[in-house]
Short mmCIF file of C-alpha atoms and ligand atoms in Angstrom, two decimals:
data_model
loop_
_atom_site.label_atom_id
_atom_site.label_comp_id
_atom_site.label_asym_id
_atom_site.label_seq_id
_atom_site.Cartn_x
_atom_site.Cartn_y
_atom_site.Cartn_z
CA MET A 551 110.27 84.02 82.93
CA ASN A 552 107.74 83.74 80.87
CA ARG A 553 104.42 82.18 81.91
CA ILE A 554 104.65 79.01 79.98
CA ARG A 555 107.71 78.06 81.41
CA ILE A 556 106.02 78.43 84.86
CA LEU A 557 103.59 76.12 83.63
CA ALA A 558 106.20 73.76 82.36
CA MET A 559 107.91 73.49 86.12
CA ILE A 560 104.14 73.08 87.27
CA MET A 561 103.99 70.13 84.84
CA GLY A 562 107.31 68.80 86.43
CA LEU A 563 105.45 68.46 89.78
CA TYR A 564 101.69 67.93 88.63
CA CYS A 565 100.50 64.26 87.84
CA PRO A 566 97.06 64.38 86.33
CA GLY A 567 94.63 61.93 87.70
CA ALA A 568 91.05 61.37 89.59
CA ILE A 569 91.06 63.75 92.44
CA THR A 570 88.80 63.42 95.56
CA LEU A 571 86.63 65.38 97.61
CA ALA A 572 89.72 66.30 100.06
CA ASP A 573 91.31 68.09 97.00
CA CYS A 574 88.16 70.33 96.30
CA PRO A 575 88.90 72.65 99.41
CA GLN A 576 86.33 74.82 98.23
CA SER A 577 83.39 72.11 97.09
CA ASP A 578 81.03 74.48 95.59
CA PRO A 579 83.10 76.90 93.30
CA VAL A 580 81.32 79.59 91.94
CA VAL A 581 81.36 79.17 88.20
CA ILE A 582 81.33 82.34 86.16
CA ALA A 583 80.63 82.47 82.57
CA HIS A 584 83.12 85.12 81.08
CA ARG A 585 81.37 86.88 78.57
CA GLY A 586 78.52 84.69 78.42
CA ALA A 587 79.27 81.05 77.09
CA SER A 588 81.80 82.82 74.56
CA GLY A 589 83.60 79.82 74.01
CA HIS A 590 80.36 78.51 71.85
CA LEU A 591 78.93 81.82 70.66
CA PRO A 592 80.18 85.65 70.16
CA GLU A 593 80.88 86.98 73.44
CA HIS A 594 78.43 89.43 75.16
CA THR A 595 75.16 88.68 73.29
CA LEU A 596 71.91 87.79 74.80
CA ALA A 597 72.30 84.39 73.22
CA ALA A 598 75.65 83.87 74.79
CA PHE A 599 74.40 84.63 77.82
CA LYS A 600 71.35 82.81 77.68
CA LEU A 601 73.36 79.66 76.68
CA ALA A 602 75.52 80.09 79.85
CA ILE A 603 72.55 80.04 82.16
CA GLU A 604 71.08 77.10 80.53
CA MET A 605 74.32 75.55 81.06
CA GLY A 606 74.25 76.00 84.67
CA ALA A 607 76.33 79.10 84.97
CA ASP A 608 76.16 80.88 88.66
CA TYR A 609 77.01 84.12 87.55
CA ILE A 610 77.18 85.65 84.16
CA GLU A 611 79.77 88.29 83.27
CA PRO A 612 79.45 91.31 81.37
CA ASP A 613 82.02 93.83 80.70
CA LEU A 614 80.80 97.42 80.15
CA VAL A 615 81.89 100.42 78.14
CA ILE A 616 79.45 103.44 77.22
CA THR A 617 77.96 104.96 74.24
CA LYS A 618 77.76 108.61 73.59
CA ASP A 619 74.50 109.15 74.60
CA GLY A 620 75.97 107.74 77.93
CA GLU A 621 74.04 104.04 77.78
CA PHE A 622 76.18 100.95 79.07
CA ILE A 623 76.63 98.53 76.27
CA VAL A 624 78.20 94.97 76.73
CA ARG A 625 81.67 94.60 75.34
CA HIS A 626 84.91 93.89 76.32
CA ASP A 627 86.81 96.89 74.47
CA HIS A 628 85.45 100.40 74.02
CA TYR A 629 87.01 99.97 70.47
CA LEU A 630 84.57 97.90 68.01
CA SER A 631 86.30 96.27 65.17
CA GLN A 632 86.93 93.17 66.81
CA THR A 633 83.95 92.18 67.90
CA THR A 634 81.50 93.77 65.48
CA ASP A 635 80.86 94.05 61.84
CA ILE A 636 81.50 97.99 62.01
CA ALA A 637 84.13 97.92 59.53
CA ASP A 638 81.19 96.37 56.61
CA LYS A 639 79.21 99.72 57.32
CA PRO A 640 80.21 102.46 54.94
CA GLU A 641 77.94 105.10 56.82
CA PHE A 642 80.29 104.52 59.85
CA SER A 643 83.92 104.90 57.64
CA SER A 644 84.58 108.14 58.50
CA ARG A 645 84.21 107.75 62.22
CA ARG A 646 87.29 105.47 62.41
CA ARG A 647 89.98 107.34 63.94
CA ASP A 648 93.15 107.44 66.26
CA LEU A 649 93.15 106.86 69.89
CA GLY A 650 95.46 105.69 72.14
CA GLY A 651 97.78 104.04 69.83
CA ARG A 652 94.92 102.45 67.89
CA ASN A 653 93.11 103.20 64.62
CA ASP A 654 89.55 101.84 65.15
CA TRP A 655 85.73 102.90 66.09
CA PHE A 656 84.81 103.62 69.57
CA SER A 657 81.82 103.27 71.28
CA GLU A 658 82.09 107.04 72.71
CA ASP A 659 81.50 108.24 69.20
CA PHE A 660 78.12 106.47 68.77
CA THR A 661 74.94 106.55 69.72
CA LEU A 662 72.74 103.50 71.34
CA ALA A 663 70.77 103.63 68.06
CA GLU A 664 73.67 103.56 65.73
CA ILE A 665 75.25 100.55 68.12
CA LYS A 666 72.14 98.58 67.57
CA THR A 667 72.63 98.55 63.99
CA LEU A 668 75.94 96.60 64.56
CA ARG A 669 76.10 92.56 64.66
CA ALA A 670 78.32 90.74 66.67
CA ARG A 671 81.57 88.65 65.57
CA GLN A 672 83.41 86.00 66.81
CA PRO A 673 87.06 87.42 67.69
CA PHE A 674 88.86 84.28 68.57
CA LYS A 675 90.51 82.49 65.98
CA GLY A 676 89.64 78.80 66.11
CA ARG A 677 85.89 79.23 67.19
CA SER A 678 82.98 78.98 65.21
CA ARG A 679 82.21 82.10 62.97
CA GLU A 680 78.79 80.40 62.19
CA HIS A 681 76.74 83.02 64.05
CA ASP A 682 78.62 85.96 62.95
CA GLY A 683 76.07 88.80 61.64
CA ILE A 684 73.11 87.51 63.55
CA HIS A 685 73.47 88.98 67.01
CA PRO A 686 72.62 92.59 68.16
CA ILE A 687 75.23 94.07 70.74
CA PRO A 688 73.13 94.44 74.09
CA ARG A 689 72.95 97.17 76.39
CA PHE A 690 73.66 96.22 80.22
CA GLN A 691 69.93 96.79 80.85
CA ASP A 692 69.07 94.22 78.15
CA VAL A 693 71.51 91.70 80.08
CA ILE A 694 69.75 92.46 83.80
CA GLU A 695 66.51 91.92 81.97
CA LEU A 696 67.41 88.55 80.54
CA VAL A 697 68.93 87.65 84.25
CA LYS A 698 65.63 88.32 85.75
CA ASN A 699 63.61 86.60 83.32
CA GLU A 700 65.78 83.59 83.37
CA SER A 701 65.97 83.68 87.26
CA GLU A 702 62.02 83.74 87.39
CA ARG A 703 61.88 81.01 84.53
CA LEU A 704 64.38 78.38 85.98
CA GLY A 705 63.12 79.39 89.71
CA LYS A 706 66.78 79.96 91.04
CA ALA A 707 68.85 83.29 91.31
CA VAL A 708 71.23 83.70 88.55
CA GLY A 709 73.80 86.20 89.31
CA ILE A 710 75.36 89.17 87.25
CA TYR A 711 78.85 90.12 87.48
CA PRO A 712 79.87 93.46 85.93
CA GLU A 713 83.00 94.51 84.83
CA THR A 714 83.26 98.55 84.37
CA LYS A 715 85.99 99.01 81.70
CA GLU A 716 88.25 101.90 81.74
CA PRO A 717 86.03 104.01 84.19
CA GLY A 718 88.63 106.73 84.55
CA TYR A 719 88.92 107.24 80.89
CA PHE A 720 85.06 107.26 80.33
CA GLU A 721 85.11 109.93 83.30
CA THR A 722 87.33 112.04 81.49
CA LEU A 723 84.80 112.27 78.77
CA GLY A 724 82.09 113.63 81.16
CA PHE A 725 80.48 110.75 82.32
CA ASP A 726 79.98 110.03 86.05
CA VAL A 727 80.18 106.41 86.01
CA ASP A 728 79.92 105.20 89.50
CA GLU A 729 76.66 107.13 89.61
CA MET A 730 75.33 105.61 86.31
CA LEU A 731 76.25 102.28 87.77
CA ILE A 732 74.70 102.96 90.98
CA ALA A 733 71.41 104.57 89.44
CA LEU A 734 70.92 101.25 87.07
CA LEU A 735 71.23 99.07 89.95
CA ASP A 736 68.73 101.00 91.94
CA LYS A 737 66.44 101.19 89.16
CA ASN A 738 66.21 97.35 88.64
CA GLY A 739 66.06 96.68 92.60
CA MET A 740 69.95 95.28 92.15
CA ASN A 741 71.89 97.02 94.70
CA GLU A 742 70.50 94.96 98.00
CA HIS A 743 72.31 93.02 100.23
CA ASP A 744 70.96 90.01 99.18
CA SER A 745 71.19 90.80 95.34
CA LYS A 746 73.16 88.49 93.47
CA VAL A 747 75.73 90.90 92.01
CA ILE A 748 79.25 91.38 91.95
CA ILE A 749 80.84 94.47 90.75
CA GLN A 750 84.54 94.39 89.61
CA SER A 751 87.27 96.58 88.07
CA PHE A 752 90.76 96.69 87.11
CA GLU A 753 90.52 100.50 88.34
CA PRO A 754 90.69 100.74 92.11
CA GLU A 755 89.24 104.28 92.05
CA ILE A 756 85.78 103.17 91.16
CA LEU A 757 85.57 100.73 93.56
CA ARG A 758 86.89 102.84 95.79
CA SER A 759 84.38 105.05 95.38
CA LEU A 760 81.77 102.67 95.43
CA ASN A 761 82.62 101.63 98.61
CA ASN A 762 79.84 102.03 101.22
CA ARG A 763 77.71 103.26 98.09
CA VAL A 764 76.22 99.84 97.31
CA ASN A 765 75.26 97.23 99.00
CA VAL A 766 76.86 94.15 96.70
CA PRO A 767 80.38 92.77 96.98
CA LEU A 768 83.31 94.42 94.92
CA VAL A 769 86.01 92.85 93.60
CA GLN A 770 89.44 94.15 92.80
CA LEU A 771 90.75 92.58 89.42
CA VAL A 772 94.61 91.94 89.69
CA SER A 773 97.43 90.68 87.17
CA PRO A 774 101.20 90.48 87.59
CA SER A 775 103.02 93.90 87.86
CA GLY A 776 105.42 93.55 84.83
CA ASN A 777 108.18 90.96 85.53
CA LYS A 778 108.58 91.79 89.34
CA VAL A 779 108.83 89.15 91.76
CA ASN A 780 108.52 88.64 95.41
CA GLU A 781 111.02 86.89 97.54
CA ASP A 782 109.59 83.52 97.33
CA GLY A 783 109.71 83.67 93.08
CA SER A 784 106.06 84.72 92.61
CA TYR A 785 105.06 87.33 90.42
CA GLN A 786 103.91 90.51 92.27
CA SER A 787 100.33 91.47 91.73
CA ASN A 788 99.92 94.88 90.09
CA ILE A 789 97.81 95.92 93.68
CA SER A 790 98.71 94.14 96.99
CA LEU A 791 96.12 92.11 98.29
CA GLY A 792 96.52 94.45 101.87
CA GLU A 793 95.64 97.40 100.08
CA LEU A 794 92.83 96.43 98.03
CA SER A 795 91.58 94.88 101.43
CA GLU A 796 90.73 98.09 102.38
CA TYR A 797 87.77 98.40 100.03
CA ALA A 798 87.04 94.99 98.19
CA ASP A 799 85.08 92.04 99.25
CA GLY A 800 86.77 90.00 96.98
CA VAL A 801 90.12 89.46 94.61
CA GLY A 802 89.73 88.58 90.82
CA ALA A 803 93.29 87.13 90.25
CA ALA A 804 94.96 86.59 86.95
CA LYS A 805 95.78 82.42 87.50
CA TRP A 806 99.05 83.19 86.66
CA LEU A 807 99.53 84.90 90.18
CA LEU A 808 98.85 81.87 92.16
CA VAL A 809 101.96 79.76 91.12
CA ASN A 810 105.63 80.65 92.04
CA GLN A 811 108.37 80.17 89.77
CA GLN A 812 109.33 76.93 91.09
CA GLY A 813 105.61 75.73 89.85
CA LYS A 814 104.24 75.27 93.12
CA ALA A 815 101.11 76.81 94.45
CA ASN A 816 102.09 80.05 96.39
CA ASP A 817 100.43 81.68 99.27
CA PHE A 818 98.06 83.92 97.51
CA VAL A 819 95.10 82.22 98.02
CA SER A 820 95.61 81.61 101.76
CA ARG A 821 96.89 85.57 102.15
CA ALA A 822 93.73 86.70 100.44
CA LYS A 823 91.32 84.50 102.83
CA LYS A 824 93.36 85.41 105.87
CA LEU A 825 92.52 88.85 104.67
CA GLY A 826 88.66 88.14 104.79
CA LEU A 827 88.80 88.28 100.59
CA PHE A 828 87.26 85.77 98.49
CA ILE A 829 89.41 84.67 95.63
CA HIS A 830 88.22 84.15 91.73
CA ALA A 831 90.49 83.17 89.13
CA TRP A 832 90.76 84.16 85.49
CA THR A 833 90.27 82.89 82.80
CA PHE A 834 90.00 79.25 81.96
CA ARG A 835 89.40 78.13 78.10
CA GLU A 836 88.92 74.65 77.23
CA ASP A 837 89.97 75.49 73.71
CA ALA A 838 93.19 77.10 75.01
CA TYR A 839 94.55 75.35 77.93
CA PRO A 840 98.46 74.68 77.47
CA GLU A 841 98.15 71.37 75.65
CA GLU A 842 101.93 70.39 76.54
CA LEU A 843 101.23 70.74 80.18
CA PHE A 844 97.90 69.43 80.97
CA ALA A 845 95.96 66.38 79.49
CA SER A 846 92.47 68.73 78.81
CA GLY A 847 91.47 72.05 80.12
CA GLU A 848 89.62 70.48 83.03
CA GLU A 849 92.78 69.11 84.34
CA GLU A 850 94.06 72.46 84.53
CA LEU A 851 91.12 73.85 86.20
CA LYS A 852 91.59 70.89 88.52
CA PHE A 853 94.98 72.03 89.35
CA PHE A 854 93.61 75.54 90.49
CA LEU A 855 90.74 74.15 91.99
CA LYS A 856 92.94 72.20 94.50
CA MET A 857 94.18 75.57 95.58
CA GLY A 858 91.22 76.29 97.04
CA ILE A 859 89.95 79.52 94.99
CA ASP A 860 86.35 80.35 95.46
CA GLY A 861 85.31 80.33 92.17
CA TYR A 862 86.45 81.22 88.57
CA PHE A 863 85.61 82.91 84.94
CA THR A 864 85.19 80.56 82.32
CA ASP A 865 84.48 80.69 78.61
CA PHE A 866 83.33 77.08 78.83
CA PRO A 867 80.42 76.79 81.32
CA ASP A 868 79.31 73.59 80.48
CA THR A 869 82.70 71.86 80.81
CA ASP A 870 83.27 73.64 84.25
CA VAL A 871 79.77 72.84 85.75
CA LYS A 872 80.84 69.21 85.52
CA VAL A 873 83.78 69.81 87.56
CA LYS A 874 81.61 71.70 90.13
CA GLU A 875 79.39 69.03 90.25
CA TRP A 876 82.04 66.34 90.70
CA CYS A 877 83.47 68.59 93.50
CA GLN A 878 80.41 68.50 95.34
CA GLN A 879 80.20 64.51 95.35
O1 G3P B 1646 86.96 90.33 84.39
C1 G3P B 1646 87.53 88.96 84.74
C2 G3P B 1646 88.38 88.85 83.32
O2 G3P B 1646 87.36 88.75 82.26
C3 G3P B 1646 89.30 89.85 83.59
O3 G3P B 1646 89.84 89.72 81.90
O4 G3P B 1646 90.05 90.81 80.06
O5 G3P B 1646 88.49 89.00 80.54
O6 G3P B 1646 87.88 91.40 81.09
P1 G3P B 1646 89.24 90.47 80.93
CA1 CA B 1647 86.09 91.06 82.41
#
């Protein structure tokens, strides 16, 4: 059964309307600005992260890939054609190559100095391209400095929630990804018990490696495992909660794991909490909610908030901060 059909069943059971405080089991849900305020500005740019902070996000979320000379830069993918103007750079045309079934340019083939010549592009159809060609590609260090500066300016701690992308692949290229990450956090004084930092990955190996070597929480990202379903008709998670609770503090779950095929909230959230895990769900997009099912993206988010998630990744932290405020009334 596809996800749209699952949501159609949800709709049959769900009546959008005013919700009350009792419907917000978590009254202070964590707002995580997914790739920055990426619904408004090209993702993973300092401008998008700064806007998210100004909108009130609790955490900003950078995805990390690595350059040829071993610098973490902030991109969702190590291939570069979708979110940068690299295809327009004749000096780089010969670097295009085949890798993993894709013909593209890859971060690991470029020095940081070369990456700095690129400018970000809006990858999502339907979103404004007004800012294409303006914003450079930041290092992770640049994002950390932005967070420090903005935290000081605003007088409140802004969190940072980095995701290491394809660490296993980068290890095969000779990069010691976990050591690189630890070194960067240490250098910035962001590996303390009270640092507002959460590290996430889809790959359990790096999280197992980081466990007990960092002082900040670890989140294992999980998604449905193909079409495998549990006895209650819910999609199986590609990593079980029991397994990931051995090394992670929280679970970052694809929202589809939280409902069963009858369209009801399943026990994923309660099982996670029984294991002592916090749960953050992804990804909420005000411009890409299922319109046939919900009156707005906000209504979709409310549906999931009622399940008791602790926080959520969103491309639109402005709208969702309003929901958070509502839950605190
Ligand atoms: O990291 C949480 C969520 O962002 C995972 O999806 O592909 O957007 O990194 P992705
Ligand atoms: Ca991510």
